[in-house]
Each structure stands twice: as structure tokens, then as C-alpha cells.
CSV table of N, CA and C in Angstrom, one decimal:
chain,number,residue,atom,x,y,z
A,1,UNK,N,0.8,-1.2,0.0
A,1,UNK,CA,0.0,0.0,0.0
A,1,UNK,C,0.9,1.2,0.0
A,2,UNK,N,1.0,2.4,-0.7
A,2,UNK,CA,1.2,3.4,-1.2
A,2,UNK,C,0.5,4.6,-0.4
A,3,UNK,N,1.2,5.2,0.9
A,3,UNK,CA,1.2,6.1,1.8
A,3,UNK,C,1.4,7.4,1.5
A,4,UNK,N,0.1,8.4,1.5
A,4,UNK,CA,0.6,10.1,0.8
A,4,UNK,C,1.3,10.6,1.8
A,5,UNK,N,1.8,9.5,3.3
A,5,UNK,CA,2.6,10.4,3.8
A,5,UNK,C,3.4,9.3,4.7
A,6,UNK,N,4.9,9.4,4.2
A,6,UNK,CA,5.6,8.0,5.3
A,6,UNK,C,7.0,8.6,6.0
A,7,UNK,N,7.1,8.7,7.1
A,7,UNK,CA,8.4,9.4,7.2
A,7,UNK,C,8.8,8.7,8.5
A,8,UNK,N,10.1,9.0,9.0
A,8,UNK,CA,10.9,7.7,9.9
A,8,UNK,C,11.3,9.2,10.8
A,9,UNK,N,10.9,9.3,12.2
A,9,UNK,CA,11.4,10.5,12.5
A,9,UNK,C,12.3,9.8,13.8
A,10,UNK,N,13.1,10.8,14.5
A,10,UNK,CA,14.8,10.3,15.3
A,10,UNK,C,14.2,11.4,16.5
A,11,UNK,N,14.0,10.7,17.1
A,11,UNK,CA,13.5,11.1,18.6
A,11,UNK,C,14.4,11.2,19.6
A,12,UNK,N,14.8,12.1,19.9
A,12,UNK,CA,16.3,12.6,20.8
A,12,UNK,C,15.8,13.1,22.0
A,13,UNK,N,16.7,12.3,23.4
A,13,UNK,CA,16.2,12.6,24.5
A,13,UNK,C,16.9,14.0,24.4
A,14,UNK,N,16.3,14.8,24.7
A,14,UNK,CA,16.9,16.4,25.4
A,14,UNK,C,17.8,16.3,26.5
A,15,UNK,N,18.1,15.7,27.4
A,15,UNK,CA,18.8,15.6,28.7
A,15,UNK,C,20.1,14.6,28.3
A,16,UNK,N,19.7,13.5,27.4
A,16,UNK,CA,20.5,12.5,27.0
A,16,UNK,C,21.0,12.5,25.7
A,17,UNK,N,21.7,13.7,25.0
A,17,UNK,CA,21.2,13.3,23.4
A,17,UNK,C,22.4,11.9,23.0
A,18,UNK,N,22.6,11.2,23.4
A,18,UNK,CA,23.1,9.6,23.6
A,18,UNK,C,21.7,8.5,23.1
A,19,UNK,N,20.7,9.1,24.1
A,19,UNK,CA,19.4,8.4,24.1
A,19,UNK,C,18.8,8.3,22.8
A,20,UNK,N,18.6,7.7,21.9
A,20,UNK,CA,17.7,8.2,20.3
A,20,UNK,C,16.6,6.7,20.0
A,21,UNK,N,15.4,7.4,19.9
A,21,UNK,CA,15.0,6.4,19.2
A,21,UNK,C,14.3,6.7,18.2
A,22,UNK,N,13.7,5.8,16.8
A,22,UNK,CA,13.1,6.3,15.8
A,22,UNK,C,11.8,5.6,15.8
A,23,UNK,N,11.1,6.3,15.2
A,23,UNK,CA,9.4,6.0,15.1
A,23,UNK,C,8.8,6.0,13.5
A,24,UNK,N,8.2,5.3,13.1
A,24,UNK,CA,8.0,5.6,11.7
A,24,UNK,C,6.3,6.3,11.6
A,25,UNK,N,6.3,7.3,10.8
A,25,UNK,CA,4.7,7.5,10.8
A,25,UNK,C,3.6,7.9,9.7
A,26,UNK,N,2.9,7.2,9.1
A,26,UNK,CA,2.3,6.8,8.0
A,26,UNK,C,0.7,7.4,8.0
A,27,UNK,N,0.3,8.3,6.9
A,27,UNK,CA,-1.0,9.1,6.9
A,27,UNK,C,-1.0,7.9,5.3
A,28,UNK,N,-2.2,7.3,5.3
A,28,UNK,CA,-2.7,6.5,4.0
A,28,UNK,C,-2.6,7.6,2.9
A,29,UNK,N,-3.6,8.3,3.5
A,29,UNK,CA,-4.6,9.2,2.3
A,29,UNK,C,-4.5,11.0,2.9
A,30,UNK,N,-3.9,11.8,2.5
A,30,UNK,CA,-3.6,13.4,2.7
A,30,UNK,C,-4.2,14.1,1.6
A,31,UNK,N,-5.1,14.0,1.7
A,31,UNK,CA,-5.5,15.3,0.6
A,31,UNK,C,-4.8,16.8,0.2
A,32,UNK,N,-4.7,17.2,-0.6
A,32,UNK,CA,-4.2,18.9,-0.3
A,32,UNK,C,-4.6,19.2,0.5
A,33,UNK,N,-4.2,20.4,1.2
A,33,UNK,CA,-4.8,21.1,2.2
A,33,UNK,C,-5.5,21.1,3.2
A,34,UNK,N,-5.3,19.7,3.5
A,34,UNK,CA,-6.0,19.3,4.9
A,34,UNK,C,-5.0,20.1,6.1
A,35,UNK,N,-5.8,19.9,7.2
A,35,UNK,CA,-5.4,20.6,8.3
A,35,UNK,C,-5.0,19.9,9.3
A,36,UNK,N,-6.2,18.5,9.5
A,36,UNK,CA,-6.3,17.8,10.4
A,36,UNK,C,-6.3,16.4,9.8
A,37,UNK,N,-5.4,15.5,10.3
A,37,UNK,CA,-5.4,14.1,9.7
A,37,UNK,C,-4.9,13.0,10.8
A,38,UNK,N,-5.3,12.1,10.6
A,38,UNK,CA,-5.2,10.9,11.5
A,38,UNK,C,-4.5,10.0,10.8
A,39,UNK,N,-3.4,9.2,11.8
A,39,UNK,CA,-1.9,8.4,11.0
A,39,UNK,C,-2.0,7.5,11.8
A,40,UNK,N,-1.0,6.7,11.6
A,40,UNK,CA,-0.8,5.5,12.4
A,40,UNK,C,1.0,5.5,12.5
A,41,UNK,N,1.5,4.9,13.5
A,41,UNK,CA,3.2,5.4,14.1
A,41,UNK,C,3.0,3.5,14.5
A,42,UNK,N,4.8,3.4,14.5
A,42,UNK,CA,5.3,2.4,14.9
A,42,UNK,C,7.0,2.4,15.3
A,43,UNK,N,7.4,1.6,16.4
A,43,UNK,CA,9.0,1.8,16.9
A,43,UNK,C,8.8,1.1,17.6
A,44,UNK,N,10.2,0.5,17.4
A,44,UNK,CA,10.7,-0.5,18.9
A,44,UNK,C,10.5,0.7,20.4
A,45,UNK,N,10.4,-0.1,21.4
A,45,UNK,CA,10.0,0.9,22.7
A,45,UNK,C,11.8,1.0,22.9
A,46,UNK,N,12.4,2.1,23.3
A,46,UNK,CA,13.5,2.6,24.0
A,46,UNK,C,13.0,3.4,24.8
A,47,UNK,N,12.4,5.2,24.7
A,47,UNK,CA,12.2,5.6,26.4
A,47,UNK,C,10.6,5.8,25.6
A,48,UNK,N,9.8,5.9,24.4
A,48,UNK,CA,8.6,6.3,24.5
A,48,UNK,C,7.7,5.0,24.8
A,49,UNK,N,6.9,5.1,25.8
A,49,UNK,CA,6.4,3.8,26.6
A,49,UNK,C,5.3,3.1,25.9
A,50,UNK,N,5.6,2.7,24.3
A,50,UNK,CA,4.3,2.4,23.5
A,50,UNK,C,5.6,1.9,22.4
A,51,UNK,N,4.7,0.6,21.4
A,51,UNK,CA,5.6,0.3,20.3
A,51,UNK,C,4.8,1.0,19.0
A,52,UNK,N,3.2,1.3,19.0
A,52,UNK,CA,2.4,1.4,18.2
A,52,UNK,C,1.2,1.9,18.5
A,53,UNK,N,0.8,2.4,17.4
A,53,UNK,CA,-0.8,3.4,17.8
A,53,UNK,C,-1.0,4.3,16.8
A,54,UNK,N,-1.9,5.7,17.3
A,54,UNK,CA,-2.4,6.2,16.2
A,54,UNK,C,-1.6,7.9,16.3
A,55,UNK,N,-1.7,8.6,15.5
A,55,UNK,CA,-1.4,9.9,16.1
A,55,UNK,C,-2.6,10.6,15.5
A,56,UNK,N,-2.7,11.9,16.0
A,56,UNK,CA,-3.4,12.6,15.4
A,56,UNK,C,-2.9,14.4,14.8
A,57,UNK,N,-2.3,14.4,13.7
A,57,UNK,CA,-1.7,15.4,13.1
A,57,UNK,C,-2.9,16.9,12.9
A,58,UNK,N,-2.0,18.0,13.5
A,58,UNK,CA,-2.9,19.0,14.0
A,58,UNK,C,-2.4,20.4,13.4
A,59,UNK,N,-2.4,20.6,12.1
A,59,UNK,CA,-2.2,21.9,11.7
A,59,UNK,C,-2.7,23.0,11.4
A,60,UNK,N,-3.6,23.7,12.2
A,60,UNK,CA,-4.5,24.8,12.2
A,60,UNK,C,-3.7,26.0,12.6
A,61,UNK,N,-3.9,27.2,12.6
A,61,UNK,CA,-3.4,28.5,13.3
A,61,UNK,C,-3.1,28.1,14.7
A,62,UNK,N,-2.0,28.0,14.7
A,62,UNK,CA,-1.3,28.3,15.9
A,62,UNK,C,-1.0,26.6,17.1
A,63,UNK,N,-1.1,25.4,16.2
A,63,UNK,CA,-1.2,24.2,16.4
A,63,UNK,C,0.6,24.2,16.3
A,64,UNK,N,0.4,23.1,14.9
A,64,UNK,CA,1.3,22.2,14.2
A,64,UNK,C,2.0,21.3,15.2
A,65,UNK,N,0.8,20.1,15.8
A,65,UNK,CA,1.3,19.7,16.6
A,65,UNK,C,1.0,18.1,15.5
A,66,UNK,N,1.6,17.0,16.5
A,66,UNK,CA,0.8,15.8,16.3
A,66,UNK,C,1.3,15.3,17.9
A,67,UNK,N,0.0,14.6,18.1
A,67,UNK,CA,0.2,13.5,19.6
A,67,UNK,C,-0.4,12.5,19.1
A,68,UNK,N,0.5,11.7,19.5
A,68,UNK,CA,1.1,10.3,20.0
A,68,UNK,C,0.1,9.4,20.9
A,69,UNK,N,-0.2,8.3,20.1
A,69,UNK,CA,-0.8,7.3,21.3
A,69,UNK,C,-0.3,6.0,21.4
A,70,UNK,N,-0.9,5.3,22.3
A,70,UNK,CA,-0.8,4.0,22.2
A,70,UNK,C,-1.9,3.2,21.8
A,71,UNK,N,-2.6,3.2,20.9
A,71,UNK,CA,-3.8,2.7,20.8
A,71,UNK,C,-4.1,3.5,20.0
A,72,UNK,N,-5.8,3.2,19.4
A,72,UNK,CA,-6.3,3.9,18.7
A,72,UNK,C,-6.6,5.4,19.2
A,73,UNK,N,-6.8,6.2,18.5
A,73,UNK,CA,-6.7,7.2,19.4
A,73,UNK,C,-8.1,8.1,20.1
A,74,UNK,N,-8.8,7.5,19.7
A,74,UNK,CA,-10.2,7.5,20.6
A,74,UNK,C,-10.5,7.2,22.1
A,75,UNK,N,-9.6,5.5,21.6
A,75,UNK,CA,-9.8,4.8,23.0
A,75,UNK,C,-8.4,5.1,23.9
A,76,UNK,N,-7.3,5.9,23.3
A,76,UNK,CA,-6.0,5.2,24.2
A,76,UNK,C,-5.3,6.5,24.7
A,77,UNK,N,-4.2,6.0,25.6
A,77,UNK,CA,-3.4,7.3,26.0
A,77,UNK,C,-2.3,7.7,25.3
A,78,UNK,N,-1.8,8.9,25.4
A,78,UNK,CA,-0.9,9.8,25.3
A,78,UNK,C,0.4,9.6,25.3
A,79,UNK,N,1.3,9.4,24.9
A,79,UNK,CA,2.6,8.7,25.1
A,79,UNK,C,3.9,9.7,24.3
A,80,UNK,N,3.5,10.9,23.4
A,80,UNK,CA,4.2,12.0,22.9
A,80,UNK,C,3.5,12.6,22.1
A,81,UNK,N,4.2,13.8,22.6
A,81,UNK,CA,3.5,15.6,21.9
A,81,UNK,C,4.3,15.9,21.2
A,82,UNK,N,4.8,15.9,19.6
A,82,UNK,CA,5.5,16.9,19.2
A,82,UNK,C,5.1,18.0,18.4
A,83,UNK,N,6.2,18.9,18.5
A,83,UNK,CA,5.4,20.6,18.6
A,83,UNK,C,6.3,20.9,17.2
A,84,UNK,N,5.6,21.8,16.6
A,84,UNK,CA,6.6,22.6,15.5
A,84,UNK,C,6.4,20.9,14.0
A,85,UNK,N,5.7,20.2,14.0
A,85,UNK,CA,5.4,19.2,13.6
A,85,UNK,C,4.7,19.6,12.2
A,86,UNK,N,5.3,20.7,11.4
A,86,UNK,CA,5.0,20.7,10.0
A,86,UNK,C,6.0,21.5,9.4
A,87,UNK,N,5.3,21.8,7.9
A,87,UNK,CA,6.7,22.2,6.6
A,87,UNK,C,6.7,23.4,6.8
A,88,UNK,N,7.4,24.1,6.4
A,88,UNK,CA,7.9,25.7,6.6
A,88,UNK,C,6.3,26.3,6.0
A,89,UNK,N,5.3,27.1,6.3
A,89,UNK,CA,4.9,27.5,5.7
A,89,UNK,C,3.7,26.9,6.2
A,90,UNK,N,3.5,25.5,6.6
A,90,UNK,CA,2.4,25.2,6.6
A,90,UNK,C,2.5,23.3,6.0
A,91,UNK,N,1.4,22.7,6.7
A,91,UNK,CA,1.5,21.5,5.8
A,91,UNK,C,1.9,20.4,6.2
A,92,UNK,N,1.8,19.1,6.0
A,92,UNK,CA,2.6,17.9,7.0
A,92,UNK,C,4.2,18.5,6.8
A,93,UNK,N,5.1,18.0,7.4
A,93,UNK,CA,6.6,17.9,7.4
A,93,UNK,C,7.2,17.1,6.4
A,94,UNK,N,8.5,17.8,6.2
A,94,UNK,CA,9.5,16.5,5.2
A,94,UNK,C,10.3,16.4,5.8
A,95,UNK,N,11.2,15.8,5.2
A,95,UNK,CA,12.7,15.4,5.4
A,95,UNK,C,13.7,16.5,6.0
A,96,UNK,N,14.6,16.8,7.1
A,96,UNK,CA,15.2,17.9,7.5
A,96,UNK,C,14.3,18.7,8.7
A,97,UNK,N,13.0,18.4,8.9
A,97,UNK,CA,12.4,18.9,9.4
A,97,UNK,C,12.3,18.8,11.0
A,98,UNK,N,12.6,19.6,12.0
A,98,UNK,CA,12.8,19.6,13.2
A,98,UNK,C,12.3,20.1,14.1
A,99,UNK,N,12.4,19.7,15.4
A,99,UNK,CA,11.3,20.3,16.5
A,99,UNK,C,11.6,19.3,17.6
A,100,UNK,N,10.7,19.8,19.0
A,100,UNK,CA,10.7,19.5,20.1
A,100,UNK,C,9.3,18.7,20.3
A,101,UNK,N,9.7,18.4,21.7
A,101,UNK,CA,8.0,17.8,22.0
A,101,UNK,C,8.4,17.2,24.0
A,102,UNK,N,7.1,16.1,23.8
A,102,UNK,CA,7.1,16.0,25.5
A,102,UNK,C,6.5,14.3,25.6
A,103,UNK,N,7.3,13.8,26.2
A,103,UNK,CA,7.0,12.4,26.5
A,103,UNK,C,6.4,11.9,27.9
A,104,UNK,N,5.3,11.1,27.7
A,104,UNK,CA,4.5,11.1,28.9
A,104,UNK,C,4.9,9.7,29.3
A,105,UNK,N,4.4,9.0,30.1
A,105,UNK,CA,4.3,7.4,30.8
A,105,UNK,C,2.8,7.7,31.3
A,106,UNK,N,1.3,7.1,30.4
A,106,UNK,CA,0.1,6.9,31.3
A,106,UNK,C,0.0,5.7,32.6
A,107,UNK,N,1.0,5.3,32.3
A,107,UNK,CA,1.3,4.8,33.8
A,107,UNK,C,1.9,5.0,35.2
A,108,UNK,N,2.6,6.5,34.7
A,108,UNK,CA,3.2,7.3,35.4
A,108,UNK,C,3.1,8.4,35.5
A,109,UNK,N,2.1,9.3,35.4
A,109,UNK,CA,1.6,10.5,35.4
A,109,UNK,C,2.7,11.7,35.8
A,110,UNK,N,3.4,11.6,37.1
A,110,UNK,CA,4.6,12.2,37.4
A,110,UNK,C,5.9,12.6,36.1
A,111,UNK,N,5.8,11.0,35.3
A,111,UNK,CA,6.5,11.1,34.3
A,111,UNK,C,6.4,12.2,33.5
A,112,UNK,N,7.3,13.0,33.0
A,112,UNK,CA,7.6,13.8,31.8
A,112,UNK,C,9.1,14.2,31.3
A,113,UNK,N,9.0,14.0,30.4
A,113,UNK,CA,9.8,13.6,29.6
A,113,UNK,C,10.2,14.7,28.0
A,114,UNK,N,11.4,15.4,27.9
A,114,UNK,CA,11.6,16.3,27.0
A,114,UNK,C,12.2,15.4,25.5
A,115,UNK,N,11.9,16.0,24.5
A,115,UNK,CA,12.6,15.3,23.3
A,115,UNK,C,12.8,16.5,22.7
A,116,UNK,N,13.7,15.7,21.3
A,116,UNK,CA,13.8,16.7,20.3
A,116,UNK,C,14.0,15.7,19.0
A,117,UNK,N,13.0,16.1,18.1
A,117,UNK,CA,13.2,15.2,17.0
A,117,UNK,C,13.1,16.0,15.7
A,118,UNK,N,13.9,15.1,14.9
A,118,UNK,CA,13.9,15.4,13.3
A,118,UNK,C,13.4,14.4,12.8
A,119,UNK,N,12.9,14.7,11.2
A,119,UNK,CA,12.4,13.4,10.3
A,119,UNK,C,13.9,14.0,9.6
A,120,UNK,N,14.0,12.5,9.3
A,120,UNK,CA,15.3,11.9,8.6
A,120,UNK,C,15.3,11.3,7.1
């Protein structure tokens, strides 16, 4: 199957940049100009506490987020926020493309956790 959107992003602890792990994350179908779209993500677990799930990509005025779940994302929890999560200008992200975000544990609420990732 043939994804209008597949990219492999490098998830860098902020505190550890030693620590890295990568996540791959796949939109089927992106229309032009969508704003709002729903993906599906996958990675071995190193510190984000999920191997798989859904995200939901968020580019409206003053967003350009996508979060991270473990599960579908209706039913499941939160497992990373990343921020600055589109193309210059607007738009899903490419290649080169960088930004920060925040890693949770829903089984650890105390948990939080800083990152910094690029798609690669």
C-alpha cells in the first residue's frame, strides 16, 4: 500500500542526546490542504512507553502539533506531543524537518519527559 505520507522520525532525549530512538509515521490518504489528519506510528520501545498506535496530526493556526498514542486514538493514552510538527509555511513535514515535544508514561503521570526530533 502506497502512503501520501511515510516518514521515519529520530526522537532525541533532550537531557541524554546519547538516548535516540526512531518511530516511523504513516497518513494513507492526505489530501491537499488538509489541516487535520489521522496516522498511524510504529518503533521499537527505548524511552517512549508504546511500540504502536495512532497519532493525530494538528495543523490549524497556531497548532502544528501531532500526539502520539498507544492505541487507537479514541480509545488510548498519550505517550508523545511533538510541537513545530509541519513544513515551513504550513503542511505535513519532510525530510530535514525539526522540532521538540514532550513524552509522557500513562502509567506514570509524574513522568515527563523532553525530546527533540527530526524526520530523517
Amino acid at each position: 500500500m502506497a502512503f501520501d505520507f511515510n516518514v521515519d522520525v529520530e526522537l532525541t532525549d533532550a537531557n541524554d542526546p546519547a538516548s535516540v530512538q526512531f518511530i516511523n509515521m504513516t497518513i494513507e490518504s492526505a489530501p491537499a490542504g488538509s489541516d487535520r489528519l489521522l496516522g498511524e506510528w510504529r518503533g521499537a520501545t527505548v524511552f517512549v512507553p508504546a511500540e504502536s498506535g495512532e497519532f493525530d496530526w494538528d495543523d490549524r493556526p497556531g497548532a502544528g502539533t501531532a500526539f502520539v498514542f498507544d492505541g487507537a486514538s479514541a480509545d488510548a493514552r498519550l505517550v508523545l506531543g511533538l510541537l513545530d510538527f509541519r513544513a515551513p509555511g504550513g503542511g505535513l513535514p519532510g525530510r530535514g524537518t525539526s522540532g521538540a515535544g514532550s513524552i509522557t508514561d500513562p502509567d506514570d503521570p509524574q513522568f515527563l519527559g523532553d525530546i527533540k526530533c527530526r524526520i530523517t
